[in-house]
Amino acid sequence: MRPDLAARAVDLRELMDEPDADLRMLEHTYRRFRVVNAVVSRPGALYRRDIRPRARAGRVRILDVGAGGGDLCRALAAFLRRDGLTADITALDPDERAMGWAAANDGGAGVHYRCAATDELVTAGETFDVVLSNHLLHHLTADQLSAVLDDTRQLASSTGFVAHHDIARSRGAYALFAAGTLPFARNLLAGSFIRVDGLLSIRRSYTAAELRAQVPQGWTVRSGFPARLQLRWEGARARP
């Protein structure tokens, strides 16, 4: 039976979000995110388009909100190191399990892992040149989304920008992920939440039109291939 994708399935909850989620499966999920997100999220494109031009002008401060296992941060650190560029990279997540695993598996990337929420950084007056998230928005309620957008806008410096990346809900996205992960369900992805939670994520995700209707003025929604959304805010002097 095909799932109803006409509207967001906001009542669904991903297995890895459960407080009693199996720790071994959770850690295996974090471990496999590096491979999955390299294909789905394409951090190299983000780096070339938005990070590298700023890093060439000087050391940049990067914040990844809802960083999970920290794979995006470590990928960006590797790209910067390869190009001889420098940055202060902070992975932020309120889940102690995620930050504990990420810190223990930093692998020399030099990422700073913080178990905290965005409002704590706002209260502390911290700012960053680049504020990012990957696959965070679909986890949030309407009130949480509003709060995160307000917080991340405040956390961006006057020359900085915010870019939240997520999945775009569609039948094509659901079918592509289901088919693409099926051959790996009993090997690469076995013992992880990735296949089940990935399909739940798509059902919880926004379409571009839904996201545009939800966000305040000043934010721009962009669609990308395949089935990607970027929600972006830039300060008046944000261009590198």
mmCIF file of C-alpha atoms in Angstrom:
data_model
loop_
_atom_site.group_PDB
_atom_site.id
_atom_site.type_symbol
_atom_site.label_atom_id
_atom_site.label_comp_id
_atom_site.label_asym_id
_atom_site.label_seq_id
_atom_site.Cartn_x
_atom_site.Cartn_y
_atom_site.Cartn_z
ATOM 1 C CA MET A 1 0.000 0.000 0.000
ATOM 2 C CA ARG A 2 1.393 3.360 -1.058
ATOM 3 C CA PRO A 3 1.601 6.067 1.619
ATOM 4 C CA ASP A 4 -0.492 9.211 1.307
ATOM 5 C CA LEU A 5 1.912 11.994 0.352
ATOM 6 C CA ALA A 6 -0.729 14.665 -0.246
ATOM 7 C CA ALA A 7 0.054 16.321 3.097
ATOM 8 C CA ARG A 8 2.818 16.204 5.716
ATOM 9 C CA ALA A 9 2.508 13.207 8.027
ATOM 10 C CA VAL A 10 3.300 15.302 11.089
ATOM 11 C CA ASP A 11 2.101 12.655 13.535
ATOM 12 C CA LEU A 12 4.763 10.173 12.464
ATOM 13 C CA ARG A 13 7.907 9.941 14.577
ATOM 14 C CA GLU A 14 11.233 8.647 13.333
ATOM 15 C CA LEU A 15 12.645 5.701 15.247
ATOM 16 C CA MET A 16 15.983 7.347 15.942
ATOM 17 C CA ASP A 17 14.203 10.253 17.649
ATOM 18 C CA GLU A 18 12.777 7.987 20.313
ATOM 19 C CA PRO A 19 14.531 8.428 23.686
ATOM 20 C CA ASP A 20 14.781 4.651 24.074
ATOM 21 C CA ALA A 21 16.117 4.006 20.567
ATOM 22 C CA ASP A 22 18.530 1.071 20.415
ATOM 23 C CA LEU A 23 21.957 2.624 20.998
ATOM 24 C CA ARG A 24 23.852 0.212 18.746
ATOM 25 C CA MET A 25 21.463 0.866 15.864
ATOM 26 C CA LEU A 26 21.640 4.592 16.526
ATOM 27 C CA GLU A 27 25.428 4.625 16.423
ATOM 28 C CA HIS A 28 25.438 2.493 13.267
ATOM 29 C CA THR A 29 23.034 5.025 11.744
ATOM 30 C CA TYR A 30 25.416 7.892 12.548
ATOM 31 C CA ARG A 31 28.253 5.875 11.034
ATOM 32 C CA ARG A 32 26.380 5.304 7.779
ATOM 33 C CA PHE A 33 25.136 8.884 7.421
ATOM 34 C CA ARG A 34 28.473 9.835 5.854
ATOM 35 C CA VAL A 35 27.829 7.554 2.885
ATOM 36 C CA VAL A 36 24.134 8.348 2.473
ATOM 37 C CA ASN A 37 24.512 12.121 2.772
ATOM 38 C CA ALA A 38 27.416 12.167 0.334
ATOM 39 C CA VAL A 39 24.882 11.043 -2.276
ATOM 40 C CA VAL A 40 21.686 12.685 -1.042
ATOM 41 C CA SER A 41 22.909 15.987 0.434
ATOM 42 C CA ARG A 42 26.046 16.530 -1.683
ATOM 43 C CA PRO A 43 28.138 18.540 0.802
ATOM 44 C CA GLY A 44 30.737 19.132 -1.904
ATOM 45 C CA ALA A 45 28.324 21.360 -3.821
ATOM 46 C CA LEU A 46 27.536 23.330 -0.665
ATOM 47 C CA TYR A 47 31.243 23.730 0.019
ATOM 48 C CA ARG A 48 32.123 24.943 -3.474
ATOM 49 C CA ARG A 49 29.196 27.349 -3.733
ATOM 50 C CA ASP A 50 28.998 28.861 -0.254
ATOM 51 C CA ILE A 51 31.897 27.895 2.003
ATOM 52 C CA ARG A 52 35.057 28.041 -0.092
ATOM 53 C CA PRO A 53 34.543 31.590 -1.449
ATOM 54 C CA ARG A 54 34.205 32.915 2.105
ATOM 55 C CA ALA A 55 37.070 30.831 3.456
ATOM 56 C CA ARG A 56 39.383 32.224 0.769
ATOM 57 C CA ALA A 57 38.790 35.671 2.265
ATOM 58 C CA GLY A 58 39.793 34.514 5.766
ATOM 59 C CA ARG A 59 38.963 32.131 8.579
ATOM 60 C CA VAL A 60 35.210 31.445 8.755
ATOM 61 C CA ARG A 61 32.968 30.447 11.643
ATOM 62 C CA ILE A 62 30.538 27.656 10.697
ATOM 63 C CA LEU A 63 27.612 26.362 12.760
ATOM 64 C CA ASP A 64 25.733 23.154 11.888
ATOM 65 C CA VAL A 65 22.384 23.070 13.719
ATOM 66 C CA GLY A 66 20.931 19.646 14.538
ATOM 67 C CA ALA A 67 24.225 18.092 13.496
ATOM 68 C CA GLY A 68 23.428 14.533 14.578
ATOM 69 C CA GLY A 69 26.534 12.397 14.095
ATOM 70 C CA GLY A 70 28.483 15.354 12.701
ATOM 71 C CA ASP A 71 29.198 13.925 9.235
ATOM 72 C CA LEU A 72 28.480 17.225 7.450
ATOM 73 C CA CYS A 73 30.916 19.086 9.693
ATOM 74 C CA ARG A 74 33.659 16.521 9.197
ATOM 75 C CA ALA A 75 33.129 16.587 5.423
ATOM 76 C CA LEU A 76 33.443 20.390 5.361
ATOM 77 C CA ALA A 77 36.569 20.197 7.532
ATOM 78 C CA ALA A 78 38.120 17.738 5.059
ATOM 79 C CA PHE A 79 37.324 19.968 2.068
ATOM 80 C CA LEU A 80 38.838 22.997 3.803
ATOM 81 C CA ARG A 81 41.962 21.092 4.817
ATOM 82 C CA ARG A 82 42.402 19.815 1.259
ATOM 83 C CA ASP A 83 42.306 23.391 -0.060
ATOM 84 C CA GLY A 84 44.574 24.780 2.656
ATOM 85 C CA LEU A 85 41.777 26.871 4.149
ATOM 86 C CA THR A 86 40.752 27.313 7.781
ATOM 87 C CA ALA A 87 37.506 27.511 9.727
ATOM 88 C CA ASP A 88 36.076 27.147 13.205
ATOM 89 C CA ILE A 89 33.361 24.514 12.816
ATOM 90 C CA THR A 90 30.758 23.889 15.513
ATOM 91 C CA ALA A 91 28.358 20.928 15.462
ATOM 92 C CA LEU A 92 25.305 21.691 17.589
ATOM 93 C CA ASP A 93 22.696 19.194 18.769
ATOM 94 C CA PRO A 94 20.650 18.928 21.979
ATOM 95 C CA ASP A 95 20.881 15.110 21.887
ATOM 96 C CA GLU A 96 23.684 13.925 24.171
ATOM 97 C CA ARG A 97 23.829 10.590 22.368
ATOM 98 C CA ALA A 98 24.575 12.266 19.038
ATOM 99 C CA MET A 99 27.184 14.664 20.349
ATOM 100 C CA GLY A 100 28.860 11.996 22.449
ATOM 101 C CA TRP A 101 29.234 9.680 19.473
ATOM 102 C CA ALA A 102 30.319 12.492 17.142
ATOM 103 C CA ALA A 103 33.015 13.744 19.525
ATOM 104 C CA ALA A 104 34.345 10.213 20.004
ATOM 105 C CA ASN A 105 34.517 9.750 16.221
ATOM 106 C CA ASP A 106 35.909 13.129 15.169
ATOM 107 C CA GLY A 107 38.893 11.439 13.515
ATOM 108 C CA GLY A 108 41.116 14.484 13.810
ATOM 109 C CA ALA A 109 38.720 16.810 11.972
ATOM 110 C CA GLY A 110 38.923 19.352 14.790
ATOM 111 C CA VAL A 111 35.180 20.024 14.935
ATOM 112 C CA HIS A 112 33.805 21.508 18.159
ATOM 113 C CA TYR A 113 30.813 19.454 19.378
ATOM 114 C CA ARG A 114 28.267 21.205 21.602
ATOM 115 C CA CYS A 115 25.241 19.646 23.261
ATOM 116 C CA ALA A 116 22.921 22.656 23.359
ATOM 117 C CA ALA A 117 19.958 24.327 21.649
ATOM 118 C CA THR A 118 20.085 27.359 19.383
ATOM 119 C CA ASP A 119 18.439 29.681 21.903
ATOM 120 C CA GLU A 120 21.332 29.110 24.322
ATOM 121 C CA LEU A 121 23.802 30.414 21.728
ATOM 122 C CA VAL A 122 21.546 33.390 20.992
ATOM 123 C CA THR A 123 21.406 34.244 24.701
ATOM 124 C CA ALA A 124 25.199 34.043 24.848
ATOM 125 C CA GLY A 125 25.449 36.532 21.964
ATOM 126 C CA GLU A 126 27.324 34.192 19.638
ATOM 127 C CA THR A 127 27.423 34.753 15.870
ATOM 128 C CA PHE A 128 28.724 32.814 12.888
ATOM 129 C CA ASP A 129 29.558 33.519 9.254
ATOM 130 C CA VAL A 130 27.730 30.414 8.050
ATOM 131 C CA VAL A 131 24.746 28.776 9.780
ATOM 132 C CA LEU A 132 23.596 25.473 8.307
ATOM 133 C CA SER A 133 21.313 22.541 8.924
ATOM 134 C CA ASN A 134 20.759 19.315 7.027
ATOM 135 C CA HIS A 135 17.546 17.273 7.335
ATOM 136 C CA LEU A 136 16.432 19.198 10.406
ATOM 137 C CA LEU A 137 13.304 21.071 9.290
ATOM 138 C CA HIS A 138 11.057 18.053 8.814
ATOM 139 C CA HIS A 139 11.642 17.035 12.448
ATOM 140 C CA LEU A 140 10.152 20.286 13.767
ATOM 141 C CA THR A 141 6.649 21.336 14.737
ATOM 142 C CA ALA A 142 5.353 24.659 13.372
ATOM 143 C CA ASP A 143 6.289 26.443 16.607
ATOM 144 C CA GLN A 144 9.736 24.832 16.677
ATOM 145 C CA LEU A 145 10.341 25.800 13.056
ATOM 146 C CA SER A 146 9.467 29.419 13.797
ATOM 147 C CA ALA A 147 11.814 29.454 16.804
ATOM 148 C CA VAL A 148 14.708 27.833 14.920
ATOM 149 C CA LEU A 149 14.392 30.288 12.027
ATOM 150 C CA ASP A 150 14.404 33.226 14.414
ATOM 151 C CA ASP A 151 17.373 31.850 16.344
ATOM 152 C CA THR A 152 19.463 30.994 13.297
ATOM 153 C CA ARG A 153 18.849 34.399 11.750
ATOM 154 C CA GLN A 154 20.132 36.009 14.951
ATOM 155 C CA LEU A 155 23.136 33.682 14.995
ATOM 156 C CA ALA A 156 24.233 34.820 11.525
ATOM 157 C CA SER A 157 26.643 37.747 11.481
ATOM 158 C CA SER A 158 25.906 40.888 9.458
ATOM 159 C CA THR A 159 27.931 39.438 6.585
ATOM 160 C CA GLY A 160 26.755 35.880 7.149
ATOM 161 C CA PHE A 161 23.967 33.678 5.857
ATOM 162 C CA VAL A 162 21.709 30.824 6.933
ATOM 163 C CA ALA A 163 20.933 27.793 4.759
ATOM 164 C CA HIS A 164 18.646 25.002 5.938
ATOM 165 C CA HIS A 165 18.701 21.975 3.614
ATOM 166 C CA ASP A 166 16.051 19.273 3.565
ATOM 167 C CA ILE A 167 14.149 16.767 1.478
ATOM 168 C CA ALA A 168 11.237 17.847 -0.722
ATOM 169 C CA ARG A 169 8.240 15.560 -0.280
ATOM 170 C CA SER A 170 7.001 13.920 -3.458
ATOM 171 C CA ARG A 171 6.062 10.509 -4.810
ATOM 172 C CA GLY A 172 9.214 10.563 -6.915
ATOM 173 C CA ALA A 173 11.419 11.207 -3.889
ATOM 174 C CA TYR A 174 9.738 8.422 -1.934
ATOM 175 C CA ALA A 175 10.021 5.928 -4.793
ATOM 176 C CA LEU A 176 13.644 6.881 -5.528
ATOM 177 C CA PHE A 177 14.748 6.502 -1.909
ATOM 178 C CA ALA A 178 12.843 3.243 -1.492
ATOM 179 C CA ALA A 179 14.372 1.761 -4.648
ATOM 180 C CA GLY A 180 17.845 3.200 -4.060
ATOM 181 C CA THR A 181 18.180 1.836 -0.533
ATOM 182 C CA LEU A 182 16.560 -1.572 -1.108
ATOM 183 C CA PRO A 183 19.729 -3.273 -2.453
ATOM 184 C CA PHE A 184 21.626 -2.175 0.667
ATOM 185 C CA ALA A 185 18.958 -3.007 3.260
ATOM 186 C CA ARG A 186 20.617 -6.303 4.207
ATOM 187 C CA ASN A 187 24.249 -5.186 4.007
ATOM 188 C CA LEU A 188 25.404 -1.562 4.149
ATOM 189 C CA LEU A 189 22.274 -0.255 5.908
ATOM 190 C CA ALA A 190 21.543 -3.354 7.982
ATOM 191 C CA GLY A 191 21.324 -2.649 11.699
ATOM 192 C CA SER A 192 20.621 1.057 11.139
ATOM 193 C CA PHE A 193 17.507 3.231 11.077
ATOM 194 C CA ILE A 194 18.354 4.807 7.725
ATOM 195 C CA ARG A 195 15.955 3.057 5.370
ATOM 196 C CA VAL A 196 12.888 3.097 7.634
ATOM 197 C CA ASP A 197 13.506 6.589 8.980
ATOM 198 C CA GLY A 198 14.408 7.954 5.553
ATOM 199 C CA LEU A 199 10.997 6.981 4.208
ATOM 200 C CA LEU A 200 9.313 8.439 7.292
ATOM 201 C CA SER A 201 11.343 11.625 6.798
ATOM 202 C CA ILE A 202 10.033 12.075 3.283
ATOM 203 C CA ARG A 203 6.453 11.680 4.516
ATOM 204 C CA ARG A 204 7.099 14.356 7.183
ATOM 205 C CA SER A 205 8.861 16.759 4.817
ATOM 206 C CA TYR A 206 7.610 19.917 3.151
ATOM 207 C CA THR A 207 6.964 20.697 -0.473
ATOM 208 C CA ALA A 208 8.473 23.968 -1.681
ATOM 209 C CA ALA A 209 5.027 25.605 -1.724
ATOM 210 C CA GLU A 210 4.256 24.492 1.838
ATOM 211 C CA LEU A 211 7.562 25.800 3.116
ATOM 212 C CA ARG A 212 7.111 29.175 1.387
ATOM 213 C CA ALA A 213 3.722 29.531 3.061
ATOM 214 C CA GLN A 214 5.217 28.715 6.462
ATOM 215 C CA VAL A 215 8.298 30.939 6.665
ATOM 216 C CA PRO A 216 8.446 34.665 7.483
ATOM 217 C CA GLN A 217 9.424 37.433 5.113
ATOM 218 C CA GLY A 218 13.098 37.602 4.248
ATOM 219 C CA TRP A 219 13.556 33.859 3.770
ATOM 220 C CA THR A 220 13.916 32.332 0.303
ATOM 221 C CA VAL A 221 12.937 28.773 -0.624
ATOM 222 C CA ARG A 222 14.909 27.150 -3.431
ATOM 223 C CA SER A 223 14.280 23.777 -5.053
ATOM 224 C CA GLY A 224 17.100 21.504 -6.191
ATOM 225 C CA PHE A 225 17.694 18.131 -7.784
ATOM 226 C CA PRO A 226 16.954 15.492 -6.719
ATOM 227 C CA ALA A 227 14.044 16.377 -4.418
ATOM 228 C CA ARG A 228 15.980 18.935 -2.384
ATOM 229 C CA LEU A 229 14.905 22.132 -0.632
ATOM 230 C CA GLN A 230 17.026 25.004 0.630
ATOM 231 C CA LEU A 231 15.604 27.626 2.946
ATOM 232 C CA ARG A 232 17.949 30.609 2.914
ATOM 233 C CA TRP A 233 18.405 33.942 4.651
ATOM 234 C CA GLU A 234 21.198 36.400 3.921
ATOM 235 C CA GLY A 235 22.247 39.529 5.735
ATOM 236 C CA ALA A 236 22.481 42.798 3.855
ATOM 237 C CA ARG A 237 26.228 42.293 3.393
ATOM 238 C CA ALA A 238 26.281 38.503 3.127
ATOM 239 C CA ARG A 239 27.805 38.068 -0.309
ATOM 240 C CA PRO A 240 31.481 36.961 -0.167
#
